[in-house]
Amino acid sequence: MKALILAAGFGTRLLPYTQQLPKPLFTINGRPVLYYAVNHLLDAGCTKIFINAHHLADAVAHFVDSHPSKQLLEVVFEPVILDTGGAIANLGARLADDDFFVINADVLCNFDLSYLMACHKASKALATLLVHDCYRFNTLCVDQTTPELGIIKHFSQAPEFGLAFTGIQAISPDIFEYMPPEKIFSSIDVYKKVCELGKISAVKAKQFYWRDMGTPQDYQHTSRECLAAQIFGIAPSQIDDIDIQSIAGDGSDRLWFRARYQEKSLILSDHGICVDAAQTNNGTAQLNAFIKIGKHLTAKGIAVPQILGHDTISGQVAVADLGGTHLADHIQGMDTPQVIHWYQCVIDSLIDFSFKGIKNFDTRWTCQTPSYSKQMILDLECRYFMQAFVTKYLGRTEPLENFTRAFSHIADNALIHAMNGLMHRDCQSKNIMIHDGRPWFIDFQSARPGPFQYDLASLLIDPYVTLPQVVRDQLINYALEKIGLKVSFDIDAFMHSFRYCCISRNLQMLGAFGFLIRVKNKTQFEQYIPPALNELEYRLKTLNEPELAGLTHFVQSLQGDLK
């Protein structure tokens, strides 16, 4: 028995991603969709499978060369795309000896193909189409002789009365007699004519798994549910029993979902489609950093959610469900001693993050930069503040060069006495979950070697939770005491860099808020700008250094722009 997989198309509905990767090689649970199509046909007893190819045909050929059953597979290159009917006719001489399958390469399906072929042979039809009820694609009118079998009467029926073609079909070689002489044509156009003769039958599928992955949204949704099913350990026929609901995200472009099946649950993080093998795309780099760093931290016993599985191309990562309580939510209504207790627990875990996390850490895992450096401070914190907050958010025109000396001074002093370990880089209360009576760190994909002082500053000047200065001082003293149990260090030197890390973090924070509000239209962050700007002014004035005088005066002037 033979088969043809239609895989030549440009995948226009998946542009721009299909410019780099042909649609049949988009992955589900780490394997190309084409892999599932081939294995589905092999399981049905096919001994020869043709795969037509045109767009990025070399990639399809490489897949075939690496497949364990490559001796049963053959790529048929089409210099010009022949459309579905032309692709079948192009292989007429090689498919003429028996009934054969034709399936689309962009669908995922678990229907029993042997049963479809048996129904086709019994019907003596020219073609038997696997159909189902899917409102989005319902275009066939089927005269059903039984609940499962029928004859297709015509196409282009109104959706509420029709059925949908799955892209899977069994065909008799006699169909070639009805094909037109031209080389490029659609198989559906042939079926429309032949169905008037009552020679196109249908098998209606029920309780089976089928997904079309022609659009980015369909592809990512399919990847999410298949990844969840794999982790939950359930069969494809049970996937519809998984409940996947969107949950509130953060300031990033990632989407978040909670998947539930019976008593089980997990969290899915959608980083967006990632077909950039060179990792020049920031989304791809962040995805890989999240996975590699997350696995490293878990192996070190650090409190981060375990990564349960992922699919790189669809950008899906499944992690353990830590619930929905952030530190900021958890401490609401608590008295000061309770708040201090929870922040002390976070500091304990943060010290582990820094001291344990740096051991055997590979800087090749990082995104943006391999470490926290002066250039990173100047570019991703100081310049970010000026461009995203001052210019884009406030509309002020102020040359960056006016503060070159001040920004260089901040960067040098933040690093001069750095207690280097593994820094989280965004250690604020909304990136700390409370689960099972302890704090857990999330959003760790920006981790890199850097000063512990920076993470401590991020935690204590967090605009989402305004801690009184007396509480901050108490927590700083606690951190100093705990660190002193691990290493000997100069407290005055530590505090010197801490004060400058507070400023560099504050600059980054305001830049991020400006970007999120003006570019991403996430206006909910506007409420945090006044406390963050007040904190920056306070920090600069407290240092009272001549190198910072111009920047201090400038920041004071920005307060008037908020009114």
XYZ file of C-alpha atoms in Angstrom:
563
model
C 0.000 0.000 0.000
C 1.249 3.461 -0.951
C 0.616 7.015 0.163
C 1.329 10.611 -0.748
C 1.929 13.333 1.861
C 1.267 16.807 0.510
C 4.113 18.956 1.814
C 5.054 21.326 -1.029
C 3.194 24.480 -0.016
C 4.610 27.817 1.110
C 2.676 27.813 4.398
C 1.462 31.347 3.773
C -0.871 31.344 6.781
C 2.186 30.756 8.973
C 4.275 33.589 7.548
C 6.795 34.960 8.389
C 7.889 31.815 10.258
C 7.703 29.577 7.179
C 10.309 31.714 5.447
C 12.890 29.834 7.515
C 11.214 26.484 8.168
C 8.696 24.574 6.009
C 5.384 24.021 7.734
C 5.649 20.195 7.796
C 8.764 20.510 9.961
C 7.105 22.588 12.659
C 7.229 20.471 15.777
C 4.801 19.011 18.280
C 6.442 17.685 21.448
C 9.811 18.080 19.789
C 9.020 16.073 16.640
C 8.078 17.474 13.213
C 4.428 17.235 12.205
C 5.697 15.328 9.167
C 7.102 12.670 11.520
C 3.615 11.976 12.862
C 2.138 11.824 9.352
C 4.785 9.354 8.175
C 4.443 7.114 11.229
C 0.653 7.184 10.991
C 0.900 5.824 7.465
C 3.545 3.265 8.371
C 1.340 1.994 11.194
C -1.456 1.550 8.649
C 0.769 -0.770 6.612
C 2.133 1.561 3.932
C 5.261 0.248 2.276
C 5.957 3.277 0.113
C 5.350 6.911 1.052
C 5.908 9.765 -1.380
C 6.364 13.283 -0.008
C 6.027 16.099 -2.493
C 8.198 19.130 -1.813
C 8.902 22.550 -3.238
C 9.315 25.292 -0.622
C 12.530 24.673 1.359
C 12.630 21.190 -0.169
C 16.172 20.559 1.096
C 14.909 20.672 4.675
C 12.220 18.104 3.853
C 14.829 15.915 2.154
C 17.050 16.144 5.233
C 14.145 14.966 7.384
C 13.653 11.944 5.121
C 17.371 11.111 5.189
C 17.342 11.051 8.988
C 14.144 9.020 9.378
C 14.582 5.396 10.594
C 12.372 4.152 7.727
C 13.960 6.309 5.050
C 14.109 3.346 2.648
C 10.296 3.498 2.464
C 10.183 7.251 1.900
C 10.802 9.279 -1.246
C 10.811 13.009 -1.779
C 9.227 14.134 -5.058
C 10.481 17.608 -5.866
C 8.114 19.895 -7.766
C 9.963 22.717 -9.586
C 6.588 24.404 -9.824
C 3.910 23.684 -7.218
C 1.295 21.498 -8.888
C -1.498 22.016 -6.323
C -3.126 19.017 -4.642
C -4.601 17.410 -7.759
C -1.535 18.000 -9.871
C 0.661 16.450 -7.176
C -1.453 13.271 -7.236
C -1.532 13.144 -11.034
C 2.225 13.666 -11.159
C 2.592 10.261 -9.452
C -0.121 8.564 -11.471
C 2.155 5.922 -12.987
C 3.513 4.979 -9.560
C 0.177 4.945 -7.735
C -1.850 3.126 -10.370
C -1.469 -0.413 -9.017
C -3.670 -0.144 -5.897
C -5.751 2.126 -3.706
C -3.610 4.669 -1.865
C -3.740 7.361 0.810
C -3.275 11.084 0.358
C -2.935 13.233 3.477
C -2.072 16.843 4.200
C 1.194 17.417 6.037
C -0.199 20.121 8.348
C -2.789 18.077 10.227
C -2.417 15.956 13.316
C -4.815 13.019 13.518
C -5.088 9.650 15.262
C -7.909 8.120 13.200
C -7.433 4.454 12.234
C -6.307 4.668 8.610
C -6.719 0.917 8.117
C -10.411 1.326 8.878
C -10.647 4.238 6.423
C -9.091 2.114 3.682
C -11.381 -0.824 4.458
C -14.423 1.446 4.177
C -13.081 2.882 0.930
C -12.575 -0.525 -0.672
C -16.039 -1.660 0.416
C -17.646 1.491 -1.039
C -16.025 1.040 -4.490
C -15.856 4.842 -4.615
C -13.231 6.773 -6.527
C -12.226 8.486 -3.321
C -13.254 8.282 0.328
C -12.749 11.379 2.418
C -12.418 11.337 6.186
C -14.830 14.001 7.444
C -16.014 15.324 10.783
C -18.091 18.116 12.253
C -15.876 21.170 12.660
C -17.826 24.382 12.170
C -14.848 26.461 10.989
C -14.249 24.124 8.040
C -17.666 22.628 7.276
C -18.019 22.740 3.468
C -19.346 19.297 2.509
C -22.889 18.058 2.193
C -22.945 14.320 2.975
C -25.870 11.984 2.403
C -25.250 9.563 5.266
C -26.337 5.963 4.732
C -25.197 5.108 8.282
C -24.008 7.313 11.167
C -20.425 6.743 9.974
C -20.682 6.314 6.198
C -22.134 8.373 3.393
C -21.897 9.812 -0.094
C -20.717 13.373 -0.663
C -23.421 15.244 -2.561
C -21.708 18.563 -3.058
C -19.161 21.011 -1.647
C -19.461 24.580 -0.320
C -22.415 23.858 1.914
C -23.404 26.291 4.676
C -21.355 25.484 7.821
C -24.340 24.731 10.048
C -25.489 21.941 7.739
C -22.190 20.546 6.426
C -19.185 18.541 7.488
C -15.467 19.265 7.245
C -12.832 17.478 5.198
C -9.890 16.468 7.397
C -7.320 16.473 4.590
C -7.092 12.667 4.859
C -8.386 10.455 2.053
C -8.188 7.030 0.457
C -8.219 7.043 -3.365
C -8.755 4.513 -6.130
C -6.394 4.586 -9.149
C -9.531 4.958 -11.307
C -9.592 8.611 -10.237
C -6.851 9.361 -12.781
C -9.385 8.899 -15.587
C -11.273 11.938 -14.294
C -8.316 14.253 -13.949
C -7.831 17.131 -16.418
C -4.931 17.250 -18.899
C -3.336 20.345 -17.372
C -0.598 19.822 -14.807
C -1.690 22.272 -12.106
C -5.131 21.767 -10.551
C -6.884 21.115 -7.259
C -8.100 17.672 -6.218
C -11.189 19.333 -4.746
C -12.164 20.581 -8.209
C -12.021 16.968 -9.423
C -14.091 15.785 -6.477
C -16.726 18.445 -7.114
C -17.337 17.028 -10.574
C -17.137 13.371 -9.608
C -19.411 13.699 -6.576
C -22.260 14.449 -9.001
C -21.852 10.820 -10.098
C -22.121 9.611 -6.496
C -18.553 8.304 -6.589
C -17.035 10.229 -3.651
C -17.784 8.628 -0.307
C -17.213 9.827 3.227
C -16.331 8.295 6.553
C -17.479 10.445 9.451
C -15.082 10.347 12.373
C -16.186 10.673 15.980
C -14.220 10.641 19.211
C -10.878 11.096 17.523
C -8.127 13.692 17.669
C -7.688 16.045 14.723
C -6.079 19.458 14.513
C -5.305 21.744 11.598
C -2.115 23.713 12.249
C -2.241 26.146 9.366
C -2.159 29.350 11.443
C 0.168 30.439 14.259
C -2.718 30.404 16.736
C -3.847 26.907 15.753
C -0.298 25.604 15.807
C 0.523 27.009 19.238
C -2.771 25.845 20.728
C -2.174 22.354 19.379
C 1.349 22.352 20.762
C 0.098 23.433 24.191
C -2.504 20.712 24.472
C -0.195 17.991 23.123
C 2.563 19.015 25.518
C 0.124 18.958 28.426
C -1.221 15.559 27.308
C 2.293 14.120 27.152
C 3.069 15.308 30.677
C -0.279 14.184 32.057
C 0.307 10.817 30.374
C -2.976 10.666 28.488
C -3.871 9.408 25.017
C -4.657 11.768 22.100
C -8.328 10.754 22.271
C -8.465 12.257 25.778
C -6.913 15.614 24.892
C -10.293 17.317 24.658
C -10.696 16.578 28.381
C -7.787 18.909 29.175
C -8.944 22.352 30.256
C -6.519 25.087 29.200
C -7.275 28.594 30.427
C -5.376 31.824 29.896
C -4.020 33.399 33.080
C -2.718 36.896 33.774
C 0.843 37.473 32.671
C 3.454 40.081 33.460
C 5.127 42.850 31.523
C 6.666 40.523 28.949
C 5.225 39.400 25.624
C 4.859 35.838 26.846
C 1.411 34.332 27.278
C 0.543 32.149 30.246
C -1.920 29.285 30.578
C -2.981 26.820 33.233
C -3.774 23.296 31.996
C -5.892 20.980 34.147
C -6.751 17.322 33.779
C -8.706 15.708 36.591
C -6.665 16.495 39.740
C -3.499 17.440 37.857
C -2.414 20.890 36.727
C 0.578 22.618 35.172
C 1.532 26.032 33.832
C 2.335 26.682 30.173
C 4.504 29.601 29.154
C 4.148 30.620 25.506
C 7.293 32.399 24.271
C 6.016 32.661 20.704
C 7.062 30.660 17.651
C 10.847 30.288 17.570
C 12.315 29.149 14.260
C 15.547 31.106 14.650
C 18.193 28.402 15.068
C 20.945 31.009 15.443
C 19.139 32.556 18.436
C 19.479 36.050 16.988
C 15.807 36.589 17.827
C 15.307 37.687 21.442
C 12.309 35.381 21.884
C 14.352 32.344 20.872
C 17.233 33.375 23.132
C 14.901 33.882 26.100
C 13.207 30.532 25.527
C 16.506 28.658 25.509
C 17.775 30.601 28.503
C 14.598 29.820 30.435
C 14.895 26.087 29.753
C 18.625 25.692 30.347
C 18.841 27.964 33.365
C 15.668 26.490 34.853
C 17.016 22.952 34.640
C 20.315 24.080 36.137
C 18.614 25.792 39.085
C 16.370 22.798 39.773
C 19.387 20.498 39.779
C 20.981 22.769 42.386
C 17.929 22.484 44.643
C 16.998 26.142 44.169
C 13.342 27.093 44.605
C 12.180 27.509 41.006
C 9.308 25.687 39.286
C 10.446 22.434 37.705
C 10.468 22.443 33.912
C 8.285 19.501 32.924
C 8.647 19.668 29.153
C 8.966 22.000 26.212
C 8.691 22.385 22.470
C 11.256 24.808 21.138
C 9.733 25.744 17.782
C 6.233 26.428 19.085
C 7.792 28.247 22.041
C 5.890 26.280 24.684
C 7.361 25.451 28.079
C 5.472 23.509 30.744
C 6.406 24.090 34.373
C 5.086 22.932 37.722
C 2.033 24.819 38.952
C 2.940 26.971 41.972
C -0.549 28.400 42.325
C -1.414 32.055 41.887
C -0.139 33.847 44.994
C 2.685 36.320 44.502
C 4.652 37.723 47.416
C 2.953 41.093 46.874
C -0.468 39.463 47.291
C 0.604 37.185 50.137
C 1.723 39.940 52.505
C -1.297 42.175 52.012
C -2.928 42.850 55.371
C -0.042 41.369 57.351
C 1.511 43.199 60.288
C 5.121 44.344 60.097
C 6.700 41.350 61.907
C 4.941 38.950 59.504
C 6.079 40.958 56.474
C 9.647 40.935 57.770
C 9.448 37.171 58.313
C 8.442 36.523 54.694
C 11.066 38.857 53.301
C 13.681 37.116 55.412
C 12.565 33.801 53.875
C 12.978 35.357 50.420
C 16.454 36.646 51.293
C 17.458 33.165 52.488
C 16.332 31.718 49.159
C 17.955 34.554 47.227
C 21.299 33.841 48.870
C 20.925 30.216 47.757
C 20.062 31.418 44.261
C 23.266 33.460 44.119
C 25.745 31.189 45.893
C 24.501 27.785 44.715
C 23.290 28.916 41.314
C 26.676 30.234 40.200
C 28.345 26.844 40.635
C 28.863 25.204 37.222
C 26.769 27.931 35.585
C 27.471 28.166 31.844
C 27.339 31.729 30.529
C 26.417 30.362 27.088
C 22.928 29.807 28.529
C 22.310 33.519 29.025
C 20.412 35.887 26.756
C 21.384 39.510 25.999
C 24.787 39.440 27.756
C 26.872 36.723 29.429
C 27.260 38.730 32.652
C 26.263 41.945 34.389
C 28.828 44.402 33.073
C 29.448 48.117 32.807
C 28.339 48.122 29.186
C 25.126 46.348 30.141
C 24.398 48.970 32.805
C 25.049 51.784 30.335
C 22.963 50.242 27.549
C 20.149 48.317 29.228
C 19.627 50.532 32.250
C 20.930 54.083 31.746
C 20.245 54.414 28.014
C 16.962 52.506 28.484
C 15.901 55.052 31.119
C 16.648 57.974 28.832
C 15.060 56.537 25.713
C 12.050 54.620 27.017
C 11.131 56.746 30.014
C 12.426 60.266 29.472
C 11.912 60.502 25.702
C 9.117 58.030 24.896
C 7.045 58.287 28.068
C 7.602 61.880 29.223
C 8.295 63.356 25.800
C 11.417 65.154 27.008
C 14.323 65.726 24.645
C 17.548 65.426 26.577
C 20.850 64.257 25.022
C 22.219 61.127 26.647
C 25.675 62.678 26.435
C 24.720 65.242 29.103
C 24.875 62.453 31.680
C 27.749 60.343 30.340
C 29.889 61.069 33.387
C 27.076 60.364 35.850
C 26.061 57.109 34.232
C 29.656 55.902 34.005
C 30.106 56.752 37.696
C 26.982 54.761 38.617
C 28.121 51.728 36.626
C 31.663 51.762 38.006
C 30.523 52.017 41.605
C 27.792 49.400 41.268
C 30.475 46.933 40.179
C 33.524 48.002 42.165
C 32.626 45.952 45.238
C 30.220 43.520 43.603
C 29.600 40.285 45.486
C 29.320 38.237 42.348
C 27.125 35.171 42.172
C 24.177 34.279 39.999
C 21.828 37.243 39.765
C 18.133 36.869 38.955
C 18.025 40.376 37.421
C 14.291 40.902 38.063
C 13.884 39.860 41.679
C 10.714 41.739 42.604
C 7.595 40.654 44.466
C 5.612 39.677 41.358
C 8.354 37.261 40.361
C 8.206 35.484 43.707
C 5.459 32.941 44.300
C 4.400 31.619 47.701
C 3.684 27.895 47.508
C 3.794 25.131 50.090
C 4.788 27.643 52.748
C 7.916 28.926 51.021
C 8.975 31.435 48.334
C 9.774 30.346 44.767
C 11.447 32.405 42.038
C 9.911 32.635 38.580
C 10.926 34.550 35.412
C 14.568 33.599 35.851
C 15.437 33.612 32.126
C 17.509 36.805 32.540
C 19.784 35.234 35.162
C 23.521 35.736 34.662
C 26.652 36.202 36.770
C 26.411 39.489 38.618
C 26.276 41.224 41.988
C 24.064 39.903 44.761
C 23.574 43.559 45.684
C 21.520 44.111 42.538
C 18.951 41.430 43.395
C 18.763 42.639 46.985
C 18.165 46.169 45.690
C 15.459 44.905 43.298
C 13.702 43.199 46.185
C 13.826 46.110 48.616
C 13.014 49.059 46.307
C 10.282 47.127 44.507
C 7.530 49.634 43.545
C 4.854 46.915 43.789
C 5.429 46.741 47.571
C 6.486 49.949 49.301
C 8.520 48.890 52.312
C 9.190 51.514 55.016
C 12.842 52.494 55.261
C 13.095 51.094 58.777
C 11.967 47.696 57.445
C 14.418 47.903 54.542
C 17.247 48.632 56.969
C 16.287 45.682 59.115
C 16.207 43.388 56.074
C 19.584 44.667 54.833
C 21.097 43.888 58.224
C 19.534 40.430 58.077
C 21.033 39.825 54.624
C 24.464 40.992 55.801
C 24.307 38.643 58.788
C 23.265 35.666 56.666
C 25.951 36.299 54.047
C 28.522 36.599 56.821
C 27.789 33.032 57.809
C 28.946 31.937 54.342
C 31.840 34.233 53.430
C 34.015 36.920 54.944
C 33.425 40.317 53.351
C 33.721 44.049 53.894
C 30.295 45.338 54.902
C 31.068 48.970 54.006
C 32.272 47.943 50.546
C 29.184 45.755 50.063
C 26.886 48.628 51.016
C 28.725 51.038 48.736
C 27.925 48.939 45.656
C 24.434 48.179 46.999
C 23.550 51.883 47.000
C 24.616 52.237 43.371
C 22.819 49.029 42.389
C 19.669 50.618 43.795
C 20.120 53.485 41.344
C 20.906 51.304 38.320
C 17.891 49.105 39.127
C 15.708 52.195 39.516
C 16.779 53.464 36.097
C 15.968 50.085 34.532
C 12.594 49.991 36.262
C 11.489 53.365 34.959
C 12.687 52.512 31.468
C 10.666 49.301 31.586
C 7.538 51.092 32.769
C 7.861 53.684 29.999
C 8.311 50.960 27.369
C 5.390 48.871 28.628
C 3.040 51.850 28.715
C 3.957 53.603 25.468
C 4.967 50.661 23.255
C 2.972 47.754 24.696
C 0.002 49.864 25.824
C 0.040 48.243 29.271
C -1.254 51.264 31.136
C -1.645 49.371 34.417
C 2.039 50.055 35.068
C 1.475 53.820 35.152
C 0.570 53.734 38.844
C 4.073 52.554 39.723
C 5.935 55.410 38.060
C 5.538 58.034 40.845
C 6.921 55.789 43.619
C 9.750 54.611 41.350
C 10.693 58.188 40.386
C 10.503 59.298 44.028
C 12.816 56.425 44.962
C 15.339 57.424 42.280
C 15.341 61.058 43.436
C 15.790 59.948 47.063
C 18.710 57.662 46.208
C 20.537 60.299 44.177
C 20.055 63.005 46.808
C 21.185 60.680 49.596
C 24.480 59.954 47.825
C 25.016 63.696 47.257
C 28.075 63.249 45.063
C 29.361 65.908 42.638
C 29.468 63.416 39.743
C 25.703 62.936 40.149
C 24.668 66.580 40.693
C 23.466 67.191 37.131
C 21.535 63.910 36.998
C 20.004 64.621 40.434
C 18.778 68.015 39.313
C 17.421 66.531 36.080
C 15.497 63.799 37.904
C 14.009 66.403 40.232
C 12.801 68.319 37.166
C 11.050 65.209 35.848
C 8.652 65.250 38.785
C 6.911 68.230 37.209
C 6.303 66.263 34.004
C 4.192 63.709 35.908
C 1.693 66.363 37.034
